[in-house]
PDB file of C-alpha atoms and ligand atoms in Angstrom:
ATOM      1  CA  MET A   1       0.000   0.000   0.000  1.00 43.00           C
ATOM      2  CA  THR A   2       2.938   2.323   0.527  1.00 44.00           C
ATOM      3  CA  SER A   3       3.757   2.020  -3.165  1.00 46.00           C
ATOM      4  CA  ARG A   4       0.257   3.179  -4.028  1.00 49.00           C
ATOM      5  CA  LYS A   5       0.584   6.288  -1.879  1.00 49.00           C
ATOM      6  CA  PHE A   6       4.003   6.999  -3.321  1.00 50.00           C
ATOM      7  CA  THR A   7       2.854   6.945  -6.927  1.00 56.00           C
ATOM      8  CA  TYR A   8      -0.391   8.694  -6.141  1.00 57.00           C
ATOM      9  CA  GLU A   9       1.649  11.673  -5.011  1.00 57.00           C
ATOM     10  CA  LYS A  10       3.763  11.298  -8.100  1.00 62.00           C
ATOM     11  CA  LEU A  11       0.673  11.533 -10.271  1.00 65.00           C
ATOM     12  CA  GLU A  12      -0.140  14.867  -8.743  1.00 61.00           C
ATOM     13  CA  GLU A  13       3.329  16.063  -9.624  1.00 64.00           C
ATOM     14  CA  LEU A  14       2.697  15.427 -13.294  1.00 64.00           C
ATOM     15  CA  ASP A  15       1.731  18.208 -15.624  1.00 64.00           C
ATOM     16  CA  GLU A  16      -1.504  19.645 -14.277  1.00 64.00           C
ATOM     17  CA  LEU A  17      -3.802  18.781 -17.174  1.00 61.00           C
ATOM     18  CA  TYR A  18      -2.242  15.420 -17.936  1.00 68.00           C
ATOM     19  CA  GLY A  19      -2.058  14.470 -14.272  1.00 83.00           C
ATOM     20  CA  GLU A  20      -5.767  15.187 -13.993  1.00 87.00           C
ATOM     21  CA  ILE A  21      -6.662  12.869 -16.855  1.00 90.00           C
ATOM     22  CA  MET A  22      -4.660  10.086 -15.213  1.00 91.00           C
ATOM     23  CA  LEU A  23      -6.117  10.732 -11.770  1.00 91.00           C
ATOM     24  CA  ASP A  24      -9.593  10.592 -13.237  1.00 93.00           C
ATOM     25  CA  HIS A  25      -8.895   7.163 -14.761  1.00 95.00           C
ATOM     26  CA  TYR A  26      -7.318   5.962 -11.529  1.00 93.00           C
ATOM     27  CA  ARG A  27     -10.307   7.030  -9.456  1.00 93.00           C
ATOM     28  CA  ASN A  28     -12.935   5.945 -11.997  1.00 96.00           C
ATOM     29  CA  PRO A  29     -11.453   3.104 -14.011  1.00 97.00           C
ATOM     30  CA  ARG A  30     -13.212   2.479 -17.344  1.00 97.00           C
ATOM     31  CA  ASN A  31     -14.188  -0.977 -18.579  1.00 98.00           C
ATOM     32  CA  CYS A  32     -13.386  -2.520 -15.226  1.00 95.00           C
ATOM     33  CA  VAL A  33     -15.498  -5.608 -15.996  1.00 95.00           C
ATOM     34  CA  LEU A  34     -14.824  -9.297 -16.485  1.00 97.00           C
ATOM     35  CA  LEU A  35     -15.727 -10.646 -19.939  1.00 98.00           C
ATOM     36  CA  PRO A  36     -16.233 -14.394 -19.549  1.00 95.00           C
ATOM     37  CA  ASN A  37     -16.501 -15.208 -23.258  1.00 95.00           C
ATOM     38  CA  ALA A  38     -13.389 -13.424 -24.388  1.00 98.00           C
ATOM     39  CA  ASP A  39     -11.584 -14.262 -27.627  1.00 97.00           C
ATOM     40  CA  ILE A  40      -8.333 -12.869 -26.273  1.00 98.00           C
ATOM     41  CA  ARG A  41      -7.192 -13.164 -22.671  1.00 98.00           C
ATOM     42  CA  THR A  42      -3.923 -11.787 -21.462  1.00 98.00           C
ATOM     43  CA  GLU A  43      -2.240 -10.642 -18.302  1.00 98.00           C
ATOM     44  CA  GLY A  44       0.906  -9.025 -17.049  1.00 98.00           C
ATOM     45  CA  GLY A  45       2.603  -8.073 -13.840  1.00 98.00           C
ATOM     46  CA  ILE A  46       5.431  -6.092 -12.310  1.00 95.00           C
ATOM     47  CA  PRO A  47       6.530  -7.655  -9.014  1.00 91.00           C
ATOM     48  CA  LEU A  48       8.398  -4.526  -7.905  1.00 87.00           C
ATOM     49  CA  CYS A  49       5.191  -2.465  -7.562  1.00 86.00           C
ATOM     50  CA  GLY A  50       2.823  -5.404  -7.132  1.00 94.00           C
ATOM     51  CA  ASP A  51       1.160  -4.322 -10.370  1.00 97.00           C
ATOM     52  CA  GLU A  52      -1.127  -6.797 -12.027  1.00 98.00           C
ATOM     53  CA  VAL A  53      -3.452  -6.455 -14.951  1.00 98.00           C
ATOM     54  CA  THR A  54      -5.732  -9.015 -16.589  1.00 98.00           C
ATOM     55  CA  ILE A  55      -7.415  -8.118 -19.867  1.00 98.00           C
ATOM     56  CA  GLN A  56     -10.179  -9.765 -21.898  1.00 98.00           C
ATOM     57  CA  ILE A  57     -11.177  -8.814 -25.414  1.00 98.00           C
ATOM     58  CA  THR A  58     -14.146  -9.964 -27.464  1.00 98.00           C
ATOM     59  CA  LEU A  59     -13.879  -9.604 -31.215  1.00 98.00           C
ATOM     60  CA  ASP A  60     -16.444  -8.645 -33.794  1.00 97.00           C
ATOM     61  CA  GLY A  61     -15.302 -10.569 -36.853  1.00 94.00           C
ATOM     62  CA  GLU A  62     -11.597 -11.247 -37.041  1.00 90.00           C
ATOM     63  CA  HIS A  63     -10.120  -7.866 -36.325  1.00 94.00           C
ATOM     64  CA  HIS A  64     -12.488  -5.518 -34.540  1.00 97.00           C
ATOM     65  CA  ILE A  65     -12.468  -5.156 -30.783  1.00 98.00           C
ATOM     66  CA  GLN A  66     -16.089  -5.334 -29.776  1.00 98.00           C
ATOM     67  CA  ASP A  67     -15.576  -5.130 -26.056  1.00 98.00           C
ATOM     68  CA  ILE A  68     -12.728  -5.016 -23.588  1.00 98.00           C
ATOM     69  CA  GLY A  69     -12.561  -5.530 -19.863  1.00 98.00           C
ATOM     70  CA  PHE A  70      -9.747  -5.367 -17.349  1.00 98.00           C
ATOM     71  CA  GLN A  71      -9.101  -6.151 -13.726  1.00 98.00           C
ATOM     72  CA  GLY A  72      -6.050  -5.044 -11.890  1.00 97.00           C
ATOM     73  CA  GLN A  73      -4.265  -3.885  -8.834  1.00 95.00           C
ATOM     74  CA  GLY A  74      -1.093  -2.043  -8.098  1.00 94.00           C
ATOM     75  CA  CYS A  75       0.337   1.413  -8.490  1.00 92.00           C
ATOM     76  CA  SER A  76      -1.771   4.284  -9.751  1.00 91.00           C
ATOM     77  CA  ILE A  77       0.191   4.725 -12.974  1.00 93.00           C
ATOM     78  CA  SER A  78      -0.295   1.103 -14.050  1.00 95.00           C
ATOM     79  CA  GLN A  79      -4.008   1.143 -13.264  1.00 96.00           C
ATOM     80  CA  ALA A  80      -4.698   4.574 -14.773  1.00 95.00           C
ATOM     81  CA  SER A  81      -2.800   3.585 -17.903  1.00 96.00           C
ATOM     82  CA  ALA A  82      -4.730   0.306 -18.234  1.00 98.00           C
ATOM     83  CA  SER A  83      -8.044   2.148 -17.923  1.00 98.00           C
ATOM     84  CA  MET A  84      -6.974   4.726 -20.522  1.00 97.00           C
ATOM     85  CA  MET A  85      -5.906   1.983 -22.879  1.00 98.00           C
ATOM     86  CA  THR A  86      -9.251   0.171 -22.706  1.00 98.00           C
ATOM     87  CA  ALA A  87     -11.132   3.415 -23.339  1.00 97.00           C
ATOM     88  CA  VAL A  88      -9.056   4.213 -26.417  1.00 96.00           C
ATOM     89  CA  ILE A  89      -8.851   0.790 -28.069  1.00 97.00           C
ATOM     90  CA  LYS A  90     -12.471  -0.292 -27.708  1.00 97.00           C
ATOM     91  CA  GLY A  91     -13.968  -0.405 -31.209  1.00 97.00           C
ATOM     92  CA  ARG A  92     -10.599  -0.382 -32.947  1.00 97.00           C
ATOM     93  CA  THR A  93      -8.942  -3.085 -34.998  1.00 98.00           C
ATOM     94  CA  LEU A  94      -6.107  -5.209 -33.638  1.00 98.00           C
ATOM     95  CA  GLU A  95      -3.826  -3.618 -36.221  1.00 97.00           C
ATOM     96  CA  GLN A  96      -4.717  -0.112 -34.984  1.00 97.00           C
ATOM     97  CA  VAL A  97      -3.964  -1.227 -31.431  1.00 98.00           C
ATOM     98  CA  GLU A  98      -0.515  -2.361 -32.500  1.00 97.00           C
ATOM     99  CA  VAL A  99       0.139   1.016 -34.129  1.00 96.00           C
ATOM    100  CA  LEU A 100      -0.983   2.801 -30.948  1.00 97.00           C
ATOM    101  CA  ALA A 101       1.149   0.529 -28.752  1.00 97.00           C
ATOM    102  CA  GLU A 102       4.146   1.413 -30.895  1.00 96.00           C
ATOM    103  CA  LEU A 103       3.367   5.141 -30.631  1.00 96.00           C
ATOM    104  CA  VAL A 104       2.998   4.937 -26.858  1.00 96.00           C
ATOM    105  CA  SER A 105       6.308   3.141 -26.362  1.00 95.00           C
ATOM    106  CA  GLY A 106       7.953   5.516 -28.839  1.00 94.00           C
ATOM    107  CA  MET A 107       6.655   8.444 -26.801  1.00 92.00           C
ATOM    108  CA  PHE A 108       8.471   7.064 -23.745  1.00 90.00           C
ATOM    109  CA  LEU A 109      11.643   6.552 -25.738  1.00 89.00           C
ATOM    110  CA  GLY A 110      11.496  10.253 -26.593  1.00 88.00           C
ATOM    111  CA  ARG A 111      10.731   9.658 -30.260  1.00 90.00           C
ATOM    112  CA  ALA A 112       9.386  12.766 -32.006  1.00 88.00           C
ATOM    113  CA  LEU A 113       5.656  12.634 -32.687  1.00 88.00           C
ATOM    114  CA  SER A 114       4.137  14.088 -35.827  1.00 92.00           C
ATOM    115  CA  PRO A 115       0.923  16.139 -35.492  1.00 92.00           C
ATOM    116  CA  HIS A 116      -0.833  13.128 -37.036  1.00 93.00           C
ATOM    117  CA  ASP A 117       0.599  10.822 -34.337  1.00 92.00           C
ATOM    118  CA  ARG A 118      -0.493  13.235 -31.619  1.00 90.00           C
ATOM    119  CA  GLU A 119      -4.005  13.203 -32.979  1.00 91.00           C
ATOM    120  CA  LYS A 120      -4.054   9.418 -32.968  1.00 91.00           C
ATOM    121  CA  LEU A 121      -2.866   9.287 -29.368  1.00 91.00           C
ATOM    122  CA  GLU A 122      -5.767  11.410 -28.064  1.00 88.00           C
ATOM    123  CA  ASP A 123      -5.797  11.279 -24.250  1.00 88.00           C
ATOM    124  CA  LEU A 124      -2.902   8.841 -24.234  1.00 93.00           C
ATOM    125  CA  LYS A 125      -0.678  11.898 -24.536  1.00 88.00           C
ATOM    126  CA  ALA A 126      -1.347  12.279 -20.830  1.00 88.00           C
ATOM    127  CA  LEU A 127       0.998   9.351 -20.230  1.00 92.00           C
ATOM    128  CA  ARG A 128       3.845  11.482 -21.454  1.00 88.00           C
ATOM    129  CA  GLY A 129       4.296  13.030 -18.023  1.00 86.00           C
ATOM    130  CA  VAL A 130       5.402   9.639 -16.710  1.00 90.00           C
ATOM    131  CA  ARG A 131       8.687  10.216 -18.534  1.00 89.00           C
ATOM    132  CA  LYS A 132       9.679  12.347 -15.555  1.00 85.00           C
ATOM    133  CA  PHE A 133       9.779   9.087 -13.578  1.00 87.00           C
ATOM    134  CA  PRO A 134      11.787   6.609 -15.665  1.00 89.00           C
ATOM    135  CA  MET A 135      11.258   3.811 -13.131  1.00 89.00           C
ATOM    136  CA  ARG A 136       7.517   4.085 -13.755  1.00 91.00           C
ATOM    137  CA  ILE A 137       7.542   3.790 -17.531  1.00 94.00           C
ATOM    138  CA  LYS A 138       7.218   0.019 -17.202  1.00 95.00           C
ATOM    139  CA  CYS A 139       4.082   0.573 -15.115  1.00 95.00           C
ATOM    140  CA  ALA A 140       2.556   2.787 -17.805  1.00 95.00           C
ATOM    141  CA  LEU A 141       3.381   0.204 -20.472  1.00 97.00           C
ATOM    142  CA  LEU A 142       2.130  -2.821 -18.535  1.00 98.00           C
ATOM    143  CA  ALA A 143      -1.334  -3.011 -20.105  1.00 98.00           C
ATOM    144  CA  TRP A 144       0.056  -2.256 -23.575  1.00 98.00           C
ATOM    145  CA  THR A 145       2.658  -4.993 -23.293  1.00 98.00           C
ATOM    146  CA  ALA A 146       0.006  -7.452 -22.109  1.00 98.00           C
ATOM    147  CA  VAL A 147      -2.381  -6.583 -24.932  1.00 98.00           C
ATOM    148  CA  ARG A 148       0.360  -6.941 -27.542  1.00 98.00           C
ATOM    149  CA  GLU A 149       1.220 -10.381 -26.199  1.00 98.00           C
ATOM    150  CA  GLY A 150      -2.453 -11.314 -26.258  1.00 98.00           C
ATOM    151  CA  ILE A 151      -2.771 -10.273 -29.899  1.00 97.00           C
ATOM    152  CA  ASN A 152       0.361 -12.229 -30.835  1.00 97.00           C
ATOM    153  CA  GLU A 153      -0.870 -15.363 -29.065  1.00 96.00           C
ATOM    154  CA  HIS A 154      -4.257 -14.991 -30.711  1.00 95.00           C
ATOM    155  CA  ARG A 155      -2.603 -14.921 -34.140  1.00 93.00           C
ATOM    156  CA  ALA A 156      -0.274 -17.780 -33.249  1.00 93.00           C
ATOM    157  CA  ARG A 157      -3.288 -19.927 -32.419  1.00 88.00           C
ATOM    158  CA  GLY A 158      -4.378 -19.393 -35.998  1.00 78.00           C
ATOM    159  CA  ALA A 159      -7.714 -18.084 -34.887  1.00 51.00           C
ATOM    160  CA  CYS A 160      -7.697 -15.528 -37.647  1.00 48.00           C
TER     161      CYS A 160
HETATM  162 ZN1  LIG B   1       3.834   0.256 -10.905  1.00 91.36          ZN
END
């Protein structure tokens, strides 16, 4: 629980606007539901913070994300980021999710973003403030890493 308090304070140190978006997702997580009939199930964890995230995705056809649910616990950055991810990728294609995942990790690596990229990222730009805390980048990427693995496993199963 001390880790939660620690990062909660850190969130408030982020850029005012961006910190607010993340705090809102932390306090009111979106899509925090369990989808029993998921086509894709994936999970990830970071022992250092006790972060855990479990994600289910149902597909409409072969590529479209119809619904997404997540459950999790751990530091505020990991949970806020997971909530933001579900809100943004619901209704998208798996291919679009992979593009977004690449943009998000590129943002943390300090890669320059074109105006077009910024537009695509929408609220995910709020995650940018986490760069001030390099140890927490892994937390912000947890849900994205898990979802990428889930997509890869789904393809490897030959389900599409
Ligand atoms: Zn964490």
